[in-house]
Amino acid sequence: LFLSTFTLAVSAGAVLLLPFSIISNEILLSFPQNYYIQWLNGSLIHGLWNLASLFSNLCLFVLMPFAFFFLESEGFAGLKKGIRARILETLVMLILLALLILGIVWVASALIDNDAASMESLYDLWEFYLPYLYSCISLMGCLLLLLCTPVGLSRMFTVMGQLLVKPTILEDLDEQMYIITLEEEAIQRRLNGTSSTVEYQTVELERELEKVKSKKTNLERRKKASAWERNLVYPAVMILLLIETSISVLLVALNILYLLVDETAMPKGSGGPGIGNASLSTFGFVGAALEIILIFYLMVSSVVGFYSLRFFENFTPRKDDTTMTKIIGNCVSILVLSSALPVMSRTLGITRFDLLGDFGRFNWLGNFYIVLSYNLLFAIMTTLCLVRKFTSAVREELLKALGLDKLHLSNNPRDSETKPSANGHQKTL
């Protein structure tokens, strides 16, 4: 548990370091001779990026595998059972895992760059091997972000709609509360009259009662909400999400144009102007603040999209119902996403801040076709997800008008939802 907590702290540091570097650069430009900010310099930022990369490697290749193998270990046969035997087995498994990763990296290096100089440079563990390994992990994280972020950007509207109170348009909350209260009382009477021998009926009724209580809680919350919260906060948040998503797609589209006409738009690894030498944004401090907001928005959207993918739906942690193995897996996933976020932000043109430090050398960032394809895929997938999100209701109504709704052409889970109508009967949405 302590190792998982430390890994999450490293992930948070990797996410926060990029906005910290951007705002530090603008502060140094605004107050170059101020005595009280002399501690904020390029050497500090450079060292922090090295430490973030180093601890990311440590958590990803040492601490988290150690935690997983320690949970699964029982000690070698013939040894006295206990903590010492389990630690010994875990260390042996870590050594075997290190040899396996070393072999995989050797093979990958031979396939990608079959050169004697590059193979000899693998002997230099600190200067080449760890940065190369970290660049491979960041590439995998960028590919995962390419899948998660567009889905998360469209999913954010649904998530915020569940957290906020929606406006009551042509709705009678008192009547709905009366209906849901009657339904709760009816289920409670059936539950009290059910014999304890019929176990499956009792379990089914308890599930229905929980659902009804959840609906009642939501209705009570909507009823207690003020007019400002109902009619102002929800539309304002939805408009803000739409604006941020549109700006993200627009910046990616502009970056695609820059890539086609200007070679300097390519991410050059650690070849940036440095801290305090030039502004990273065209609009100065306002542009830097906008970049920071978009970076946080993309990170939250990527996490939401990660848990929205079908492959990772069962991976979502739940309160009092999450195994330690699943917690370790979630920590590793968040660490990979957070480590790849600075690379994705630079590749998409969200920020012009180049990665600092010895671990910022990513060879694939210099490939024009990879960077251009990444930008095109992100823009296309985000646009398609948003179009599908905002046209789903219109598409469902068209299917109903054409009489095709019975063919179940729509995969929207709302098709199977029901809600009580004014006369107490169930009406399908």
Short mmCIF file of N, CA, C and O in Angstrom, two decimals, residues 70-173:
data_model
loop_
_atom_site.label_atom_id
_atom_site.label_comp_id
_atom_site.label_asym_id
_atom_site.label_seq_id
_atom_site.Cartn_x
_atom_site.Cartn_y
_atom_site.Cartn_z
N PHE A 70 5.47 -9.70 -4.48
CA PHE A 70 5.44 -9.96 -3.03
C PHE A 70 4.05 -10.44 -2.60
O PHE A 70 3.92 -11.32 -1.74
N LEU A 71 3.00 -9.88 -3.22
CA LEU A 71 1.65 -10.35 -2.91
C LEU A 71 1.43 -11.79 -3.34
O LEU A 71 0.75 -12.56 -2.65
N GLU A 72 2.02 -12.16 -4.48
CA GLU A 72 1.80 -13.50 -5.02
C GLU A 72 2.78 -14.53 -4.46
O GLU A 72 2.59 -15.73 -4.67
N SER A 73 3.84 -14.10 -3.78
CA SER A 73 4.88 -15.04 -3.34
C SER A 73 4.45 -15.79 -2.08
O SER A 73 3.67 -15.28 -1.26
N GLU A 74 4.99 -17.00 -1.96
CA GLU A 74 4.77 -17.82 -0.77
C GLU A 74 6.07 -18.34 -0.19
O GLU A 74 6.08 -18.93 0.89
N GLY A 75 7.18 -18.12 -0.89
CA GLY A 75 8.46 -18.66 -0.45
C GLY A 75 8.80 -19.94 -1.19
O GLY A 75 7.92 -20.72 -1.56
N PHE A 76 10.09 -20.16 -1.44
CA PHE A 76 10.51 -21.36 -2.17
C PHE A 76 10.29 -22.60 -1.31
O PHE A 76 10.29 -22.54 -0.06
N ALA A 77 10.10 -23.71 -2.00
CA ALA A 77 9.90 -24.98 -1.30
C ALA A 77 11.18 -25.36 -0.55
O ALA A 77 12.29 -25.24 -1.07
N GLY A 78 11.02 -25.80 0.69
CA GLY A 78 12.15 -26.19 1.51
C GLY A 78 12.63 -25.10 2.44
O GLY A 78 13.42 -25.38 3.35
N LEU A 79 12.19 -23.86 2.21
CA LEU A 79 12.57 -22.76 3.09
C LEU A 79 11.48 -22.52 4.14
O LEU A 79 10.31 -22.85 3.92
N LYS A 80 11.87 -21.98 5.24
CA LYS A 80 10.93 -21.67 6.30
C LYS A 80 10.01 -20.53 5.85
O LYS A 80 10.46 -19.50 5.36
N LYS A 81 8.71 -20.74 6.00
CA LYS A 81 7.75 -19.75 5.55
C LYS A 81 7.83 -18.50 6.41
O LYS A 81 7.99 -18.57 7.63
N GLY A 82 7.72 -17.37 5.75
CA GLY A 82 7.77 -16.11 6.47
C GLY A 82 8.07 -14.96 5.52
O GLY A 82 8.15 -15.14 4.29
N ILE A 83 8.25 -13.78 6.08
CA ILE A 83 8.50 -12.59 5.27
C ILE A 83 9.81 -12.70 4.53
O ILE A 83 9.92 -12.33 3.36
N ARG A 84 10.83 -13.25 5.20
CA ARG A 84 12.15 -13.34 4.57
C ARG A 84 12.12 -14.24 3.34
O ARG A 84 12.72 -13.90 2.30
N ALA A 85 11.42 -15.37 3.41
CA ALA A 85 11.32 -16.27 2.27
C ALA A 85 10.55 -15.62 1.12
O ALA A 85 10.90 -15.78 -0.06
N ARG A 86 9.52 -14.87 1.46
CA ARG A 86 8.74 -14.20 0.41
C ARG A 86 9.56 -13.11 -0.26
O ARG A 86 9.48 -12.92 -1.48
N ILE A 87 10.34 -12.37 0.53
CA ILE A 87 11.19 -11.32 -0.05
C ILE A 87 12.25 -11.95 -0.96
O ILE A 87 12.56 -11.41 -2.05
N LEU A 88 12.81 -13.09 -0.55
CA LEU A 88 13.81 -13.77 -1.38
C LEU A 88 13.22 -14.20 -2.72
O LEU A 88 13.82 -13.98 -3.79
N GLU A 89 12.03 -14.77 -2.69
CA GLU A 89 11.38 -15.18 -3.95
C GLU A 89 11.07 -13.96 -4.81
O GLU A 89 11.21 -14.00 -6.04
N THR A 90 10.65 -12.88 -4.18
CA THR A 90 10.33 -11.67 -4.93
C THR A 90 11.57 -11.10 -5.61
O THR A 90 11.51 -10.68 -6.78
N LEU A 91 12.69 -11.08 -4.92
CA LEU A 91 13.93 -10.57 -5.51
C LEU A 91 14.38 -11.43 -6.69
O LEU A 91 14.86 -10.91 -7.72
N VAL A 92 14.24 -12.75 -6.56
CA VAL A 92 14.59 -13.64 -7.68
C VAL A 92 13.70 -13.35 -8.88
O VAL A 92 14.17 -13.28 -10.03
N MET A 93 12.41 -13.14 -8.65
CA MET A 93 11.49 -12.84 -9.75
C MET A 93 11.83 -11.49 -10.38
O MET A 93 11.73 -11.33 -11.61
N LEU A 94 12.26 -10.53 -9.57
CA LEU A 94 12.64 -9.22 -10.12
C LEU A 94 13.88 -9.34 -11.01
O LEU A 94 13.96 -8.69 -12.06
N ILE A 95 14.84 -10.16 -10.60
CA ILE A 95 16.05 -10.35 -11.41
C ILE A 95 15.69 -11.00 -12.75
O ILE A 95 16.17 -10.58 -13.82
N LEU A 96 14.82 -12.00 -12.71
CA LEU A 96 14.39 -12.64 -13.96
C LEU A 96 13.62 -11.66 -14.84
O LEU A 96 13.78 -11.66 -16.07
N LEU A 97 12.79 -10.79 -14.22
CA LEU A 97 12.05 -9.80 -14.99
C LEU A 97 13.00 -8.78 -15.63
O LEU A 97 12.80 -8.37 -16.78
N ALA A 98 14.05 -8.39 -14.88
CA ALA A 98 15.02 -7.45 -15.44
C ALA A 98 15.75 -8.04 -16.63
O ALA A 98 15.98 -7.37 -17.65
N LEU A 99 16.12 -9.32 -16.54
CA LEU A 99 16.75 -9.99 -17.68
C LEU A 99 15.81 -10.07 -18.87
O LEU A 99 16.22 -9.90 -20.02
N LEU A 100 14.53 -10.31 -18.60
CA LEU A 100 13.55 -10.38 -19.68
C LEU A 100 13.41 -9.03 -20.38
O LEU A 100 13.41 -8.95 -21.62
N ILE A 101 13.29 -7.95 -19.59
CA ILE A 101 13.16 -6.62 -20.18
C ILE A 101 14.43 -6.23 -20.95
O ILE A 101 14.36 -5.65 -22.04
N LEU A 102 15.60 -6.59 -20.39
CA LEU A 102 16.85 -6.29 -21.09
C LEU A 102 16.90 -6.99 -22.44
O LEU A 102 17.29 -6.39 -23.46
N GLY A 103 16.47 -8.24 -22.49
CA GLY A 103 16.46 -8.97 -23.77
C GLY A 103 15.49 -8.37 -24.76
O GLY A 103 15.79 -8.26 -25.96
N ILE A 104 14.31 -7.95 -24.26
CA ILE A 104 13.31 -7.35 -25.16
C ILE A 104 13.84 -6.05 -25.75
O ILE A 104 13.69 -5.78 -26.96
N VAL A 105 14.50 -5.23 -24.92
CA VAL A 105 15.04 -3.96 -25.42
C VAL A 105 16.18 -4.20 -26.41
O VAL A 105 16.31 -3.50 -27.42
N TRP A 106 16.99 -5.19 -26.16
CA TRP A 106 18.06 -5.53 -27.11
C TRP A 106 17.47 -5.93 -28.46
O TRP A 106 17.95 -5.50 -29.52
N VAL A 107 16.45 -6.77 -28.43
CA VAL A 107 15.82 -7.21 -29.69
C VAL A 107 15.17 -6.02 -30.40
O VAL A 107 15.29 -5.87 -31.62
N ALA A 108 14.48 -5.17 -29.62
CA ALA A 108 13.83 -4.00 -30.24
C ALA A 108 14.86 -3.06 -30.85
O ALA A 108 14.67 -2.53 -31.95
N SER A 109 15.97 -2.86 -30.17
CA SER A 109 17.02 -2.00 -30.71
C SER A 109 17.64 -2.61 -31.97
O SER A 109 17.97 -1.89 -32.91
N ALA A 110 17.79 -3.93 -31.99
CA ALA A 110 18.35 -4.57 -33.18
C ALA A 110 17.41 -4.48 -34.37
O ALA A 110 17.84 -4.34 -35.52
N LEU A 111 16.08 -4.53 -34.11
CA LEU A 111 15.12 -4.46 -35.21
C LEU A 111 14.97 -3.04 -35.74
O LEU A 111 14.84 -2.83 -36.94
N ILE A 112 14.99 -2.05 -34.82
CA ILE A 112 14.75 -0.67 -35.23
C ILE A 112 16.02 -0.02 -35.79
O ILE A 112 16.00 0.61 -36.84
N ASP A 113 17.11 -0.19 -35.08
CA ASP A 113 18.36 0.48 -35.47
C ASP A 113 19.50 -0.53 -35.37
O ASP A 113 20.19 -0.62 -34.36
N ASN A 114 19.68 -1.30 -36.41
CA ASN A 114 20.69 -2.36 -36.41
C ASN A 114 22.05 -1.76 -36.75
O ASN A 114 22.54 -1.84 -37.88
N ASP A 115 22.65 -1.12 -35.76
CA ASP A 115 23.92 -0.45 -35.96
C ASP A 115 24.85 -0.85 -34.82
O ASP A 115 24.44 -1.01 -33.67
N ALA A 116 26.12 -1.02 -35.13
CA ALA A 116 27.09 -1.44 -34.11
C ALA A 116 27.22 -0.40 -33.02
O ALA A 116 27.34 -0.72 -31.83
N ALA A 117 27.19 0.89 -33.41
CA ALA A 117 27.33 1.95 -32.41
C ALA A 117 26.15 1.95 -31.44
O ALA A 117 26.31 2.12 -30.23
N SER A 118 24.93 1.76 -31.99
CA SER A 118 23.75 1.77 -31.11
C SER A 118 23.74 0.55 -30.21
O SER A 118 23.31 0.63 -29.06
N MET A 119 24.22 -0.60 -30.70
CA MET A 119 24.26 -1.79 -29.85
C MET A 119 25.30 -1.63 -28.75
O MET A 119 25.09 -2.05 -27.61
N GLU A 120 26.43 -1.01 -29.07
CA GLU A 120 27.44 -0.80 -28.03
C GLU A 120 26.98 0.22 -26.99
O GLU A 120 27.35 0.13 -25.82
N SER A 121 26.16 1.17 -27.43
CA SER A 121 25.70 2.19 -26.48
C SER A 121 24.74 1.61 -25.44
O SER A 121 24.50 2.24 -24.41
N LEU A 122 24.20 0.42 -25.71
CA LEU A 122 23.34 -0.21 -24.72
C LEU A 122 24.11 -0.61 -23.48
O LEU A 122 23.52 -0.83 -22.42
N TYR A 123 25.44 -0.75 -23.61
CA TYR A 123 26.24 -1.07 -22.43
C TYR A 123 26.24 0.08 -21.42
O TYR A 123 26.46 -0.14 -20.22
N ASP A 124 26.02 1.30 -21.92
CA ASP A 124 25.97 2.46 -21.05
C ASP A 124 24.58 2.53 -20.44
O ASP A 124 23.64 3.06 -21.03
N LEU A 125 24.43 1.98 -19.25
CA LEU A 125 23.12 1.82 -18.64
C LEU A 125 22.47 3.17 -18.34
O LEU A 125 21.28 3.37 -18.63
N TRP A 126 23.22 4.11 -17.79
CA TRP A 126 22.63 5.36 -17.33
C TRP A 126 22.40 6.35 -18.45
O TRP A 126 21.38 7.04 -18.49
N GLU A 127 23.34 6.45 -19.37
CA GLU A 127 23.27 7.49 -20.40
C GLU A 127 22.39 7.11 -21.58
O GLU A 127 21.89 7.98 -22.28
N PHE A 128 22.21 5.81 -21.82
CA PHE A 128 21.44 5.44 -22.99
C PHE A 128 20.32 4.47 -22.68
O PHE A 128 19.19 4.66 -23.11
N TYR A 129 20.61 3.43 -21.91
CA TYR A 129 19.64 2.35 -21.75
C TYR A 129 18.38 2.82 -21.05
O TYR A 129 17.26 2.59 -21.54
N LEU A 130 18.51 3.51 -19.90
CA LEU A 130 17.33 3.97 -19.18
C LEU A 130 16.53 5.02 -19.96
O LEU A 130 15.30 4.92 -20.02
N PRO A 131 17.17 6.02 -20.58
CA PRO A 131 16.38 6.93 -21.41
C PRO A 131 15.69 6.23 -22.58
O PRO A 131 14.55 6.55 -22.92
N TYR A 132 16.37 5.26 -23.20
CA TYR A 132 15.76 4.53 -24.30
C TYR A 132 14.55 3.73 -23.82
O TYR A 132 13.50 3.70 -24.47
N LEU A 133 14.71 3.07 -22.66
CA LEU A 133 13.61 2.29 -22.10
C LEU A 133 12.45 3.20 -21.72
O LEU A 133 11.28 2.87 -21.95
N TYR A 134 12.76 4.35 -21.16
CA TYR A 134 11.72 5.29 -20.76
C TYR A 134 11.01 5.86 -21.99
O TYR A 134 9.79 6.11 -21.95
N SER A 135 11.74 6.07 -23.07
CA SER A 135 11.10 6.56 -24.30
C SER A 135 10.16 5.52 -24.88
O SER A 135 9.10 5.86 -25.41
N CYS A 136 10.50 4.23 -24.74
CA CYS A 136 9.59 3.16 -25.20
C CYS A 136 8.31 3.16 -24.38
O CYS A 136 7.20 3.02 -24.93
N ILE A 137 8.44 3.31 -23.06
CA ILE A 137 7.26 3.35 -22.21
C ILE A 137 6.41 4.58 -22.52
O ILE A 137 5.17 4.52 -22.56
N SER A 138 7.05 5.72 -22.76
CA SER A 138 6.31 6.93 -23.10
C SER A 138 5.59 6.78 -24.43
O SER A 138 4.47 7.29 -24.61
N LEU A 139 6.21 6.09 -25.38
CA LEU A 139 5.55 5.84 -26.66
C LEU A 139 4.30 4.98 -26.46
O LEU A 139 3.23 5.26 -27.04
N MET A 140 4.41 3.94 -25.63
CA MET A 140 3.23 3.12 -25.33
C MET A 140 2.16 3.95 -24.62
O MET A 140 0.97 3.81 -24.91
N GLY A 141 2.59 4.82 -23.69
CA GLY A 141 1.63 5.68 -23.03
C GLY A 141 0.96 6.66 -23.97
O GLY A 141 -0.24 6.93 -23.84
N CYS A 142 1.71 7.19 -24.94
CA CYS A 142 1.11 8.10 -25.93
C CYS A 142 0.08 7.39 -26.79
O CYS A 142 -0.96 7.95 -27.13
N LEU A 143 0.36 6.14 -27.16
CA LEU A 143 -0.62 5.37 -27.92
C LEU A 143 -1.87 5.10 -27.09
O LEU A 143 -3.00 5.13 -27.61
N LEU A 144 -1.67 4.82 -25.79
CA LEU A 144 -2.83 4.62 -24.91
C LEU A 144 -3.62 5.92 -24.74
O LEU A 144 -4.86 5.90 -24.73
N LEU A 145 -2.91 7.04 -24.63
CA LEU A 145 -3.60 8.34 -24.55
C LEU A 145 -4.36 8.65 -25.83
O LEU A 145 -5.41 9.31 -25.79
N LEU A 146 -3.84 8.20 -26.96
CA LEU A 146 -4.53 8.42 -28.23
C LEU A 146 -5.88 7.72 -28.26
O LEU A 146 -6.82 8.19 -28.92
N LEU A 147 -5.99 6.59 -27.54
CA LEU A 147 -7.27 5.89 -27.46
C LEU A 147 -8.18 6.48 -26.38
O LEU A 147 -9.39 6.60 -26.57
N CYS A 148 -7.57 6.86 -25.24
CA CYS A 148 -8.36 7.26 -24.07
C CYS A 148 -8.87 8.69 -24.17
O CYS A 148 -10.04 8.96 -23.84
N THR A 149 -8.03 9.62 -24.63
CA THR A 149 -8.38 11.03 -24.55
C THR A 149 -9.59 11.41 -25.42
O THR A 149 -10.49 12.10 -24.92
N PRO A 150 -9.68 11.00 -26.69
CA PRO A 150 -10.91 11.34 -27.44
C PRO A 150 -12.17 10.79 -26.81
O PRO A 150 -13.21 11.47 -26.78
N VAL A 151 -12.10 9.55 -26.30
CA VAL A 151 -13.28 8.98 -25.63
C VAL A 151 -13.60 9.76 -24.37
O VAL A 151 -14.77 10.04 -24.07
N GLY A 152 -12.56 10.15 -23.61
CA GLY A 152 -12.78 10.91 -22.39
C GLY A 152 -13.34 12.29 -22.65
O GLY A 152 -14.15 12.80 -21.86
N LEU A 153 -12.91 12.94 -23.74
CA LEU A 153 -13.42 14.28 -24.05
C LEU A 153 -14.92 14.26 -24.31
O LEU A 153 -15.63 15.20 -23.93
N SER A 154 -15.43 13.22 -24.95
CA SER A 154 -16.87 13.10 -25.16
C SER A 154 -17.59 12.59 -23.92
O SER A 154 -18.74 12.93 -23.66
N ARG A 155 -16.91 11.77 -23.13
CA ARG A 155 -17.50 11.21 -21.92
C ARG A 155 -17.62 12.25 -20.81
O ARG A 155 -18.45 12.11 -19.90
N MET A 156 -16.79 13.29 -20.83
CA MET A 156 -16.80 14.31 -19.78
C MET A 156 -18.16 14.98 -19.66
O MET A 156 -18.59 15.37 -18.56
N PHE A 157 -18.88 15.14 -20.78
CA PHE A 157 -20.20 15.77 -20.72
C PHE A 157 -21.17 14.91 -19.91
O PHE A 157 -21.97 15.43 -19.13
N THR A 158 -21.11 13.59 -20.11
CA THR A 158 -21.98 12.69 -19.34
C THR A 158 -21.61 12.68 -17.87
O THR A 158 -22.47 12.71 -16.99
N VAL A 159 -20.30 12.66 -17.57
CA VAL A 159 -19.86 12.63 -16.18
C VAL A 159 -20.27 13.90 -15.44
O VAL A 159 -20.80 13.84 -14.31
N MET A 160 -20.06 15.06 -16.05
CA MET A 160 -20.46 16.31 -15.41
C MET A 160 -21.98 16.41 -15.30
O MET A 160 -22.50 16.98 -14.34
N GLY A 161 -22.71 15.83 -16.25
CA GLY A 161 -24.16 15.81 -16.15
C GLY A 161 -24.66 14.98 -14.98
O GLY A 161 -25.71 15.27 -14.40
N GLN A 162 -23.91 13.93 -14.62
CA GLN A 162 -24.27 13.13 -13.46
C GLN A 162 -23.92 13.80 -12.15
O GLN A 162 -24.58 13.57 -11.13
N LEU A 163 -22.87 14.62 -12.16
CA LEU A 163 -22.43 15.28 -10.92
C LEU A 163 -23.24 16.54 -10.63
O LEU A 163 -23.42 16.89 -9.46
N LEU A 164 -23.69 17.23 -11.68
CA LEU A 164 -24.40 18.49 -11.49
C LEU A 164 -25.91 18.28 -11.54
O LEU A 164 -26.39 17.25 -12.01
N VAL A 165 -26.64 19.27 -11.06
CA VAL A 165 -28.10 19.24 -11.08
C VAL A 165 -28.58 19.84 -12.40
O VAL A 165 -28.24 20.99 -12.73
N LYS A 166 -29.35 19.07 -13.15
CA LYS A 166 -29.82 19.53 -14.44
C LYS A 166 -31.02 20.47 -14.28
O LYS A 166 -31.76 20.38 -13.30
N PRO A 167 -31.22 21.36 -15.24
CA PRO A 167 -32.40 22.24 -15.17
C PRO A 167 -33.69 21.44 -15.27
O PRO A 167 -33.78 20.44 -15.99
N THR A 168 -34.73 21.90 -14.54
CA THR A 168 -36.04 21.24 -14.58
C THR A 168 -36.90 21.95 -15.62
O THR A 168 -37.48 23.00 -15.36
N ILE A 169 -36.95 21.36 -16.80
CA ILE A 169 -37.73 21.92 -17.89
C ILE A 169 -38.92 21.00 -18.14
O ILE A 169 -38.75 19.81 -18.47
N LEU A 170 -40.14 21.56 -17.95
CA LEU A 170 -41.39 20.79 -18.15
C LEU A 170 -41.39 19.52 -17.29
O LEU A 170 -41.83 18.46 -17.72
N GLU A 171 -40.88 19.63 -16.07
CA GLU A 171 -40.86 18.51 -15.15
C GLU A 171 -41.53 18.91 -13.85
O GLU A 171 -41.39 20.04 -13.39
N ASP A 172 -42.26 17.94 -13.27
CA ASP A 172 -42.90 18.14 -11.97
C ASP A 172 -42.18 17.24 -10.97
O ASP A 172 -42.45 16.03 -10.89
N LEU A 173 -41.24 17.83 -10.22
CA LEU A 173 -40.45 17.03 -9.29
C LEU A 173 -41.30 16.48 -8.14
O LEU A 173 -41.04 15.39 -7.64
#
